[in-house]
mmCIF file of C-alpha atoms and ligand atoms in Angstrom:
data_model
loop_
_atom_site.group_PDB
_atom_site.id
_atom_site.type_symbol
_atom_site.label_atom_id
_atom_site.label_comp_id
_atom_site.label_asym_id
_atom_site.label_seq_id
_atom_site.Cartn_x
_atom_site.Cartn_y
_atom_site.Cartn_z
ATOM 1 C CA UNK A 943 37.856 -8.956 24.125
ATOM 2 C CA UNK A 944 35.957 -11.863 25.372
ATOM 3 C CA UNK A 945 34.547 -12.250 21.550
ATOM 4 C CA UNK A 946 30.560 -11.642 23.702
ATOM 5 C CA UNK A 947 28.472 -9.095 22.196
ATOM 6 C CA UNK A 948 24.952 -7.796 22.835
ATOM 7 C CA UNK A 949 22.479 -9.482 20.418
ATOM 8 C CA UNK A 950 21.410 -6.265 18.527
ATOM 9 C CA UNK A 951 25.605 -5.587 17.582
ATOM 10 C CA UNK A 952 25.571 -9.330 16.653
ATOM 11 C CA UNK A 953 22.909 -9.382 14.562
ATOM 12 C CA UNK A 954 23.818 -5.950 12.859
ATOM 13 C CA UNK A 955 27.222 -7.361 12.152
ATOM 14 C CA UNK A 956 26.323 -10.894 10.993
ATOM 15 C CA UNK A 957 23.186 -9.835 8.814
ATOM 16 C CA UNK A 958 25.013 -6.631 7.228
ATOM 17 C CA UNK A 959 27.997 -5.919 8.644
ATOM 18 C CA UNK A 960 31.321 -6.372 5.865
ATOM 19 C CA UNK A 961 30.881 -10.034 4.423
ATOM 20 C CA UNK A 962 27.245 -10.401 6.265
ATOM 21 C CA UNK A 963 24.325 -12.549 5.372
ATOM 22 C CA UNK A 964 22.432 -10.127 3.940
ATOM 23 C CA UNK A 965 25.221 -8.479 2.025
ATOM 24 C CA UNK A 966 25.710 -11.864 -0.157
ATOM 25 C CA UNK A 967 22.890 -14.212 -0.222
ATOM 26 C CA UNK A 968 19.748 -13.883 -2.108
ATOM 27 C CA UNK A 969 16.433 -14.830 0.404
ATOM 28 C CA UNK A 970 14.618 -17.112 -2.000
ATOM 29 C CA UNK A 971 17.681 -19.562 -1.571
ATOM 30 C CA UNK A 972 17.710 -19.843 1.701
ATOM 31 C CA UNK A 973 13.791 -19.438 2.794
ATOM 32 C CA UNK A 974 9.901 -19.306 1.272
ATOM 33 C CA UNK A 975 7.597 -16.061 1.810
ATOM 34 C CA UNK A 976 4.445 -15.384 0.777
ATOM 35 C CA UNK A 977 6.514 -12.260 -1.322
ATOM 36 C CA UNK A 978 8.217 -14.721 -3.603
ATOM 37 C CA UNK A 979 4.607 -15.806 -5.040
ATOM 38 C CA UNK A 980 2.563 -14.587 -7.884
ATOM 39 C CA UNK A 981 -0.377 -15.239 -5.648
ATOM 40 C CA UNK A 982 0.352 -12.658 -2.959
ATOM 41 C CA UNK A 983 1.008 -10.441 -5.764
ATOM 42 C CA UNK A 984 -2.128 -10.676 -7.168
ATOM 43 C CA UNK A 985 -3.487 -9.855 -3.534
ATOM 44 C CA UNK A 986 -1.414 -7.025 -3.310
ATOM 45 C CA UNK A 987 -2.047 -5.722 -7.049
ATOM 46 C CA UNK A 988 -5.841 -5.513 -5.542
ATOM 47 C CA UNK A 989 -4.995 -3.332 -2.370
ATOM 48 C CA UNK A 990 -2.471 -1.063 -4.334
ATOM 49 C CA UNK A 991 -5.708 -0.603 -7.375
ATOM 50 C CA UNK A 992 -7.380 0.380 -3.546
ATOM 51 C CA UNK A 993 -5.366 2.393 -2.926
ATOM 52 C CA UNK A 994 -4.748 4.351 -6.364
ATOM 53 C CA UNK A 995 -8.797 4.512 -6.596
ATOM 54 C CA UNK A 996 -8.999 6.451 -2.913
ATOM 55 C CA UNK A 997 -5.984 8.386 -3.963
ATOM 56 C CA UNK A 998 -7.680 9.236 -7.522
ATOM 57 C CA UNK A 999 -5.163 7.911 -9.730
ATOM 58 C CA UNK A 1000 -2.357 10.438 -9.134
ATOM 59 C CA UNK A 1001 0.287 10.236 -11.581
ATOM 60 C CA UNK A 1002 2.801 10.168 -8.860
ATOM 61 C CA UNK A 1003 1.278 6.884 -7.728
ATOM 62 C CA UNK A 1004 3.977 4.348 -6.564
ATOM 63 C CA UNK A 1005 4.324 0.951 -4.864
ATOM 64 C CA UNK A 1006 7.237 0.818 -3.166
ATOM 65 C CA UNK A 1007 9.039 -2.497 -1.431
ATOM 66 C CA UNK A 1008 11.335 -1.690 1.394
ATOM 67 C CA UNK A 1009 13.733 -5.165 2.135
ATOM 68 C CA UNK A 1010 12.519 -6.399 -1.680
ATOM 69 C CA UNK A 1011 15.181 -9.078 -1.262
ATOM 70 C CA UNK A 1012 15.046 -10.377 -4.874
ATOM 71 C CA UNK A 1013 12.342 -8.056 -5.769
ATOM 72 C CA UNK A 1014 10.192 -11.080 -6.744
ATOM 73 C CA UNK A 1015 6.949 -9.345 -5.600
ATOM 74 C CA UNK A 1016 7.822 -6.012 -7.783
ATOM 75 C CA UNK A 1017 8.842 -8.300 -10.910
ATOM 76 C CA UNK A 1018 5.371 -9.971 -10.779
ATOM 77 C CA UNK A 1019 3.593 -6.684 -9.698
ATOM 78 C CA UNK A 1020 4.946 -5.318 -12.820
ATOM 79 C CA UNK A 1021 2.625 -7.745 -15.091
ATOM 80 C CA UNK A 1022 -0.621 -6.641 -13.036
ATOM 81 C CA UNK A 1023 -0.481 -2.950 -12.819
ATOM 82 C CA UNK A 1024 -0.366 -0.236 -15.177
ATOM 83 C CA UNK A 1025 2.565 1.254 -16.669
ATOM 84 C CA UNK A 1026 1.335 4.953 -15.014
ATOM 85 C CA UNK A 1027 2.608 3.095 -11.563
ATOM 86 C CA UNK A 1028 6.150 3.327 -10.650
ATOM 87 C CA UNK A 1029 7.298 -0.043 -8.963
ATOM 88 C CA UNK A 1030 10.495 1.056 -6.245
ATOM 89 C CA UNK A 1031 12.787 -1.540 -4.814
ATOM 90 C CA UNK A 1032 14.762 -0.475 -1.697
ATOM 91 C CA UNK A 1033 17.396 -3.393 -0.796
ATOM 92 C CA UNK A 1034 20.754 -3.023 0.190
ATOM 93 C CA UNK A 1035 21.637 -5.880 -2.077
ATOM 94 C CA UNK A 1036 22.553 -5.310 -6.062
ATOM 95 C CA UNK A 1037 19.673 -4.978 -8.214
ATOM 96 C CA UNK A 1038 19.261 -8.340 -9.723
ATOM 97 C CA UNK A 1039 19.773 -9.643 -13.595
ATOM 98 C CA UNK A 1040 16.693 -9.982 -15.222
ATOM 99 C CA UNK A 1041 14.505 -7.995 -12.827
ATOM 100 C CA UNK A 1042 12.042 -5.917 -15.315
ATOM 101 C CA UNK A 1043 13.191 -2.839 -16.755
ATOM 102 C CA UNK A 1044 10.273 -0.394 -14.793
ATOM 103 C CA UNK A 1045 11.492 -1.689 -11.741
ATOM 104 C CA UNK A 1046 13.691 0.980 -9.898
ATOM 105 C CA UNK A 1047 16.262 -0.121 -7.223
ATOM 106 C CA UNK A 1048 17.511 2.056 -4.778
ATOM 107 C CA UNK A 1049 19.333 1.165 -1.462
ATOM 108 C CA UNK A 1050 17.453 4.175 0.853
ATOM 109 C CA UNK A 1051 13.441 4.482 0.614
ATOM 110 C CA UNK A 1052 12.649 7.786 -1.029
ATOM 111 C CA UNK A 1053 11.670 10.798 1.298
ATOM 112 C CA UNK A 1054 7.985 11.026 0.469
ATOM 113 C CA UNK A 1055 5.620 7.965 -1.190
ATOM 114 C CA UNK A 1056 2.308 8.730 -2.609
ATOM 115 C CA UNK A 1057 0.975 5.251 -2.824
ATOM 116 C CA UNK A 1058 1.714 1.845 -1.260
ATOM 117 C CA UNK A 1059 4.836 1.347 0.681
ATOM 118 C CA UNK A 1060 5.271 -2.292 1.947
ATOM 119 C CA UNK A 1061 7.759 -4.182 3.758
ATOM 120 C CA UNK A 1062 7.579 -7.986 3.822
ATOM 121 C CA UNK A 1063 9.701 -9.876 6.287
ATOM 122 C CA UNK A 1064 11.910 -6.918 7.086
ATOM 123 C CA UNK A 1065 10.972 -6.066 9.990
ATOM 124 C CA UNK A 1066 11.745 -9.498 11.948
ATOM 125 C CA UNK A 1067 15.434 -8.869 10.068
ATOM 126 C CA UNK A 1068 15.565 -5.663 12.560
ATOM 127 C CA UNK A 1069 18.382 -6.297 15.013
ATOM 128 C CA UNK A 1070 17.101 -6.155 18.181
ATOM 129 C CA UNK A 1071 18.526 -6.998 21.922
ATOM 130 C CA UNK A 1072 17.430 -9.605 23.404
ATOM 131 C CA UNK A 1073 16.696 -9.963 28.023
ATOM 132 C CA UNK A 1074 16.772 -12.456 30.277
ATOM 133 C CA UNK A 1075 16.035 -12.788 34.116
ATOM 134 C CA UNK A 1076 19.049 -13.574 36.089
ATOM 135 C CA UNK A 1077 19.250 -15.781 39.300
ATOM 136 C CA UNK A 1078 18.218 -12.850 41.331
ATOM 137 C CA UNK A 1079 15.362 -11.389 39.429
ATOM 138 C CA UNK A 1080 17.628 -8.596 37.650
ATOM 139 C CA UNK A 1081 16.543 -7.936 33.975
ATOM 140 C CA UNK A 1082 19.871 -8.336 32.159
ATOM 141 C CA UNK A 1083 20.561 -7.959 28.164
ATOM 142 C CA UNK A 1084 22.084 -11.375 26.714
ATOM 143 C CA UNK A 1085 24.985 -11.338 24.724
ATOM 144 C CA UNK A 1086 26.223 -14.194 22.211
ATOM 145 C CA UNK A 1087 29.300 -14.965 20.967
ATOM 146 C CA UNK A 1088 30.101 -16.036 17.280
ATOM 147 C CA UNK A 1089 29.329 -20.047 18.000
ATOM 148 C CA UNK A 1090 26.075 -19.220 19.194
ATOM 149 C CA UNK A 1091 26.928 -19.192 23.260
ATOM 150 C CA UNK A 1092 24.851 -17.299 25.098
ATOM 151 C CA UNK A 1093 24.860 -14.995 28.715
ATOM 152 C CA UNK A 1094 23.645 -12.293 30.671
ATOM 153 C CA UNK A 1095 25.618 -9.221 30.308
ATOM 154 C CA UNK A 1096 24.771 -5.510 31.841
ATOM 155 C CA UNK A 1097 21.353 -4.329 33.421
ATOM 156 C CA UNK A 1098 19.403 -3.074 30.565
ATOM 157 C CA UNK A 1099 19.050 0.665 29.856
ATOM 158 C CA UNK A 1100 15.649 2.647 31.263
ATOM 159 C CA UNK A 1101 14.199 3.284 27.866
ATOM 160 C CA UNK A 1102 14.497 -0.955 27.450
ATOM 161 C CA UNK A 1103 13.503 -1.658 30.428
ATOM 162 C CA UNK A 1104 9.913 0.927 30.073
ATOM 163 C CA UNK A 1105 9.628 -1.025 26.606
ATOM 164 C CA UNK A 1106 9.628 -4.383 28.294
ATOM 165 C CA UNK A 1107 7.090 -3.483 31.321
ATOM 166 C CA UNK A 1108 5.023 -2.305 29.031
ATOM 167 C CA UNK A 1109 4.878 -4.896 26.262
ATOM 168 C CA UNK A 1110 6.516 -7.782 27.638
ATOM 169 C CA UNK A 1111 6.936 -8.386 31.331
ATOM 170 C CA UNK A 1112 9.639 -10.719 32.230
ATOM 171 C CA UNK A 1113 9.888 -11.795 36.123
ATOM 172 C CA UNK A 1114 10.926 -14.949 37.016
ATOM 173 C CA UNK A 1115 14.512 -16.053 36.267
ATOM 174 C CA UNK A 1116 15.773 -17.383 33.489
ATOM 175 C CA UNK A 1117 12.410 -15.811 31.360
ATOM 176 C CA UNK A 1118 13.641 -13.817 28.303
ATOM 177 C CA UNK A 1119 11.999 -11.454 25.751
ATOM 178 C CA UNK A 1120 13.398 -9.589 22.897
ATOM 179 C CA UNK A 1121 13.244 -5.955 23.114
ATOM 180 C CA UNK A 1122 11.056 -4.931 19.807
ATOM 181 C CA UNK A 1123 11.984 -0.628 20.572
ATOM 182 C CA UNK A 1124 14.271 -0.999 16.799
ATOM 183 C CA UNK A 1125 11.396 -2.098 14.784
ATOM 184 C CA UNK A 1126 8.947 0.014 16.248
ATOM 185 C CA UNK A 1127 11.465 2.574 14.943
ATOM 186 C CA UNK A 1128 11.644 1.032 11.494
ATOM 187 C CA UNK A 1129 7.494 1.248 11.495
ATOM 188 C CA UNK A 1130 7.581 4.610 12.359
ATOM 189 C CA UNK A 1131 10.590 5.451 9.612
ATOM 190 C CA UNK A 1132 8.560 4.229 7.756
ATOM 191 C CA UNK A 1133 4.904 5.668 8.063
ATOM 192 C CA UNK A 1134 6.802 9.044 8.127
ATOM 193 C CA UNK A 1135 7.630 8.342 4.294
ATOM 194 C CA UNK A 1136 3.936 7.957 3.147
ATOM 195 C CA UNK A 1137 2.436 11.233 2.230
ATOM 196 C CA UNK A 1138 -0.767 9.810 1.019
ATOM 197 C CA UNK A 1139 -2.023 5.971 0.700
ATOM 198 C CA UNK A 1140 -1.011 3.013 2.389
ATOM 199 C CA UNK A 1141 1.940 1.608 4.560
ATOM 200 C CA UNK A 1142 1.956 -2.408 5.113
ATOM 201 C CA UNK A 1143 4.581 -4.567 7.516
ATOM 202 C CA UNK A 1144 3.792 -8.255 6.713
ATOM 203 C CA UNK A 1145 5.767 -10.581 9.055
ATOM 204 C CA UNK A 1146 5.297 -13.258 11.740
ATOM 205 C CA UNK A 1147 5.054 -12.081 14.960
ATOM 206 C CA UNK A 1148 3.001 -12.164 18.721
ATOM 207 C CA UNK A 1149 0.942 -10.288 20.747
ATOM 208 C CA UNK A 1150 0.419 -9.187 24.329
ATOM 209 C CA UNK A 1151 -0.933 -12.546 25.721
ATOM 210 C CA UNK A 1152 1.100 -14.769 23.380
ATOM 211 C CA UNK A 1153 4.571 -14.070 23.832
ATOM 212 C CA UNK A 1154 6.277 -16.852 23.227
ATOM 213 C CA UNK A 1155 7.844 -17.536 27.081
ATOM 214 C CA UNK A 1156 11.733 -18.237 26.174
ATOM 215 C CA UNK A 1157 12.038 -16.117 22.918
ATOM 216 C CA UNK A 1158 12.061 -16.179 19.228
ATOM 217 C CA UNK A 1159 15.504 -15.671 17.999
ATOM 218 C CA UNK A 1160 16.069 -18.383 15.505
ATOM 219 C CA UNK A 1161 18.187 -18.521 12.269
ATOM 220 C CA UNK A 1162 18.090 -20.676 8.395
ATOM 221 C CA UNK A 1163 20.213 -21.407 6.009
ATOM 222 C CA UNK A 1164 19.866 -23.367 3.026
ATOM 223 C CA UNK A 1165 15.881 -23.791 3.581
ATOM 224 C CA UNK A 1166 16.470 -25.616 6.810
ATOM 225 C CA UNK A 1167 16.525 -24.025 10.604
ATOM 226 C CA UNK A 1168 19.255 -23.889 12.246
ATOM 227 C CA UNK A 1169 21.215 -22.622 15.415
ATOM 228 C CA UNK A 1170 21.603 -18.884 15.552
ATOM 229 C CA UNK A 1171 25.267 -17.866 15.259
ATOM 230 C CA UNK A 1172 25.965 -14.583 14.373
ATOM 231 C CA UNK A 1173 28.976 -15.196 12.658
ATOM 232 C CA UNK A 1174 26.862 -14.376 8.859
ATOM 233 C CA UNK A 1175 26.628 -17.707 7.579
ATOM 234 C CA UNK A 1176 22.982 -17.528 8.279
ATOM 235 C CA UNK A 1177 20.013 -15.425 8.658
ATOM 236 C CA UNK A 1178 19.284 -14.630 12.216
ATOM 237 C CA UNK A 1179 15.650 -13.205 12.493
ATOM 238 C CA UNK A 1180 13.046 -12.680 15.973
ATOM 239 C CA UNK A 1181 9.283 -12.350 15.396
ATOM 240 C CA UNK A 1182 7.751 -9.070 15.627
ATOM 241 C CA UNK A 1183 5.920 -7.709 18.756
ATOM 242 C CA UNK A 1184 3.167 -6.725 15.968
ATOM 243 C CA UNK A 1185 1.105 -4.770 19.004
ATOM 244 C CA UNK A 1186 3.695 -2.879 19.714
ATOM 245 C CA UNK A 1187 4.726 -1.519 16.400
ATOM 246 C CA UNK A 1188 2.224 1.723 16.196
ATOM 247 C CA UNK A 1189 -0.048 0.381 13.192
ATOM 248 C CA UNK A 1190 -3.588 1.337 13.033
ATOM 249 C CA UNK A 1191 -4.790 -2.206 12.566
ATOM 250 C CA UNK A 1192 -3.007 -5.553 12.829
ATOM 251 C CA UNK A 1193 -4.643 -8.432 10.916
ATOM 252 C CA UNK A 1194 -3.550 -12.082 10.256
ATOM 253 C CA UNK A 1195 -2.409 -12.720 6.829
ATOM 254 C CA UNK A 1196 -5.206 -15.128 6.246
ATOM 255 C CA UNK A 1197 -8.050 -12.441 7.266
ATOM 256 C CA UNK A 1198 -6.325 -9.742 5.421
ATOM 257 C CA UNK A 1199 -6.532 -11.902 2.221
ATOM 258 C CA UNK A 1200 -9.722 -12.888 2.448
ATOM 259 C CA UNK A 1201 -10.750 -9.096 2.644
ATOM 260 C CA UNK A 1202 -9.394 -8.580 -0.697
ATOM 261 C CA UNK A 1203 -11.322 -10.993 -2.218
ATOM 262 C CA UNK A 1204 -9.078 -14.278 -2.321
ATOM 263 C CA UNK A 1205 -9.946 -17.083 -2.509
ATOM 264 C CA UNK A 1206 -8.084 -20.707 -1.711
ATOM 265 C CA UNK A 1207 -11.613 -22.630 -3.402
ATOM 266 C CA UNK A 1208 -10.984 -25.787 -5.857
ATOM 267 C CA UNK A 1209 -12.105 -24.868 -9.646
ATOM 268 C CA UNK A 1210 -15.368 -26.595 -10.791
ATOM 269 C CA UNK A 1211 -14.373 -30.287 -11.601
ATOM 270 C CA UNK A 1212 -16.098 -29.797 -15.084
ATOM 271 C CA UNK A 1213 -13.545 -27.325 -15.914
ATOM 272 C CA UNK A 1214 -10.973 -30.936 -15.988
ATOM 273 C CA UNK A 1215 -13.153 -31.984 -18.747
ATOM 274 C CA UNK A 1216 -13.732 -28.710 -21.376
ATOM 275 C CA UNK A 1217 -10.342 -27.643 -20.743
ATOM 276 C CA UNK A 1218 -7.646 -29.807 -18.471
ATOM 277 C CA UNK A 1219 -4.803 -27.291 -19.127
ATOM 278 C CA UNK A 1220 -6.840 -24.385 -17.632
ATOM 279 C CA UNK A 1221 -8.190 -26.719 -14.814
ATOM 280 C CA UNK A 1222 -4.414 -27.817 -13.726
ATOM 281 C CA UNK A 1223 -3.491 -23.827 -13.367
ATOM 282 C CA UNK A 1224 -6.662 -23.158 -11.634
ATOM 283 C CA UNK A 1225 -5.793 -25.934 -9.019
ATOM 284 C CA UNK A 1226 -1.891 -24.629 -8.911
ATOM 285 C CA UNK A 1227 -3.373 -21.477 -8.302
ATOM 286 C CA UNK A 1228 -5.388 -22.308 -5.562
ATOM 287 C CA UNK A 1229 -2.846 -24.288 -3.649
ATOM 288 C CA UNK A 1230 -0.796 -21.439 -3.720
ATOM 289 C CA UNK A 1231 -3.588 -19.188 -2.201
ATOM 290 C CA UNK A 1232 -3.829 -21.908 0.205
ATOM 291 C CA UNK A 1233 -0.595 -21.890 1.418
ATOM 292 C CA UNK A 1234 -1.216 -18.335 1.591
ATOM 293 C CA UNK A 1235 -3.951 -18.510 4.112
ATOM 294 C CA UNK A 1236 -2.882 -21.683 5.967
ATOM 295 C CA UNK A 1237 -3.619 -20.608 9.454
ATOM 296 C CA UNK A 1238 -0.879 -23.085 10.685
ATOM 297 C CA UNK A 1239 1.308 -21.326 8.649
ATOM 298 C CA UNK A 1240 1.626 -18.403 6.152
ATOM 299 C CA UNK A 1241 -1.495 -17.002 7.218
ATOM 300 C CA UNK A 1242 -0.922 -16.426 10.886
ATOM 301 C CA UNK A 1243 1.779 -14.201 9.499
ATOM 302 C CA UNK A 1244 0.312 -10.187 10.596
ATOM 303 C CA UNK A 1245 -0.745 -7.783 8.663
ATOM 304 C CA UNK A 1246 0.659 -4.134 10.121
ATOM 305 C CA UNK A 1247 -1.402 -1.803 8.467
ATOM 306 C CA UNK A 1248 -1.962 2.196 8.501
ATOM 307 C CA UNK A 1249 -3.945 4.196 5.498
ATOM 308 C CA UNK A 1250 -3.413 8.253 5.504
HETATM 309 C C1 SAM B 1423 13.802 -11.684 5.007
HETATM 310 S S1 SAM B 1423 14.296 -10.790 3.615
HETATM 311 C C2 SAM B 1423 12.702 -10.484 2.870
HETATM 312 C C3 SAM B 1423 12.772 -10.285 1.377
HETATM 313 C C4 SAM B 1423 11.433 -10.116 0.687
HETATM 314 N N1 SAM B 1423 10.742 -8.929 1.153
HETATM 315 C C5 SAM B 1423 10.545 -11.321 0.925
HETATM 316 O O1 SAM B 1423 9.560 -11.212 1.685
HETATM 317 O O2 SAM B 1423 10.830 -12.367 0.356
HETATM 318 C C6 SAM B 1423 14.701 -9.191 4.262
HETATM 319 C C7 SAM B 1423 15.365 -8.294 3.237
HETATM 320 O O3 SAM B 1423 15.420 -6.970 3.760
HETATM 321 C C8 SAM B 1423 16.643 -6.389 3.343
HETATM 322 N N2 SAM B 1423 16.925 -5.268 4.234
HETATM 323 C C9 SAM B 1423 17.145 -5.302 5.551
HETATM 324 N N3 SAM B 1423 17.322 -4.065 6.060
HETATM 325 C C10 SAM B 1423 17.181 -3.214 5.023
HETATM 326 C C11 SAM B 1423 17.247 -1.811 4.885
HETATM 327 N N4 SAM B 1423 17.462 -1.016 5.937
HETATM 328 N N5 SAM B 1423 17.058 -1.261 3.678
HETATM 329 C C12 SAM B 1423 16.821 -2.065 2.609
HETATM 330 N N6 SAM B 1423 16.757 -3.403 2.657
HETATM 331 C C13 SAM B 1423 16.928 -3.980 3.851
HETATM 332 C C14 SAM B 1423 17.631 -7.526 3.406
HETATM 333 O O4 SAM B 1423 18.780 -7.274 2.625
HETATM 334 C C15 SAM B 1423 16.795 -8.695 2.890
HETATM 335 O O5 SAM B 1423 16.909 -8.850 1.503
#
């Protein structure tokens, strides 16, 4: 036992293996999404009243949030939609104290959805293996150890290999890619669930032409970056090959916002003046939606999207 392991074992191990990240720690402690805020709920309470209206209004209707960490974006969905729609947390962490009663937590996403099934920032949490070129051009997996070391271990398999040629080439040595095959997988798991509505991935990610050359594994802790070592003290996370995932459309977060109507734009200064407590939440709100949409940040998060 040389204590090296391929990056996808690591990963499964450290985020929720026995004792593993995910397993213990609550997300909102450690890092900010746009699922934590009322804002993006207030987006997403728009697409899911889309959705029921296409669907017309079923009584089975149901938004449903696979990897609801907390289940912040359920507890404020459940002051913006109807009591007719049922609200479904899947986490593999407890259900929460204080979470609203409506709210249902499971720890496997149901078998069929009629409505809105959404995943926020789950999909990057995917183990995946990550390659690397060796001194002789040989596409090799890497393998870490639990401080963080890295090396090349075996030739990776055909089906990785096909994955990589076709959705990101690595040649010259010492290049590396992660292999995105497991959260194409979890796409697919999960567009098999929706019967009838909507399926949304939100996450950061790449496409074909903007790989990022050495690699995106990265880990936080505590609200801070820091080195990836799969030994669970932190969460270890890769962006999303968003292309590659299977969605019908891919959209920034910022575009995909901005379709449903929001809208980052300062409230009318006279507002201060007839009524300053209504003006200050007006401008909170806004910042929020700007944060939201900031293309340097939140909103160059994508948008994997498929309606049925
Ligand atoms: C990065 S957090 C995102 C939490 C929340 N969606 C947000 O955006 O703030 C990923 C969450 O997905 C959960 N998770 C990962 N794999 C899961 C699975 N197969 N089933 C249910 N939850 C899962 C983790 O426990 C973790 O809480």
């Amino acid at each position: 036992m040389t204590g090296f392991e391929p990056w996808r074992t690591a990963m499964e191990r450290a985020l929720y293996g026995p004792g593993g990240f995910y397993r213990r720690e609550v997300p909102s402690h450690h890092f900010a999404t746009s699922a934590q805020t009322p804002a993006f709920a207030e987006s997403i309470a728009r697409l899911a009243e889309e959705v029921d209206g296409r669907l017309g209004r079923p009584e089975s209707f149901a938004v449903v949030d696979v990897g609801a960490g907390g289940g912040d974006l359920l507890a404020h969905l459940a002051g913006l939609l109807d009591e007719r729609v049922r609200l479904v947390a899947v986490e593999l962490r407890p259900r929460p104290r204080g979470l609203p009663e409506r709210v249902e937590w499971r720890e496997d996403p149901p078998e069929s959805v009629e409505g809105l099934l959404i995943a926020c920032e789950l999909l990057d949490n995917v183990p995946c293996e990550a390659a690397v070129v060796d001194g002789s051009g040989r596409v090799r997996y890497e393998e870490v150890d639990r401080e963080g070391r890295t090396r090349p271990g075996g030739a990776v398999a055909d089906e990785d290999a096909k994955w990589l040629a076709e959705w990101w080439p690595i040649r010259r040595p010492g290049e590396r890619a992660e292999i995105g095959r497991p959260r194409d997988a979890a796409w697919r798991d999960l567009a098999g669930r929706l019967a009838r509505g909507t399926v949304l991935a939100v996450d950061y990610g790449h496409r074909r032409g903007d790989r990022p050359g050495g690699g995106t594994i990265s880990a936080f802790k505590d609200g801070r970056r820091t080195d990836p070592v799969p030994d669970g003290s932190c969460d270890i996370t890769a962006h999303v090959a968003v292309d590659a995932v299977g969605a019908d459309h891919v959209a920034t977060q910022r575009a995909s916002l901005l379709a449903l109507g929001a809208s980052a734009a300062h409230p009318p200064m006279a507002l201060a003046y007839e009524d300053p407590t209504a003006y200050a939440v007006a401008l909170a709100r806004s910042g929020a939606v700007a944060r939201l949409m900031d293309p340097e940040g939140l909103g160059a998060h994508w948008w994997m999207r498929t309606d049925r």
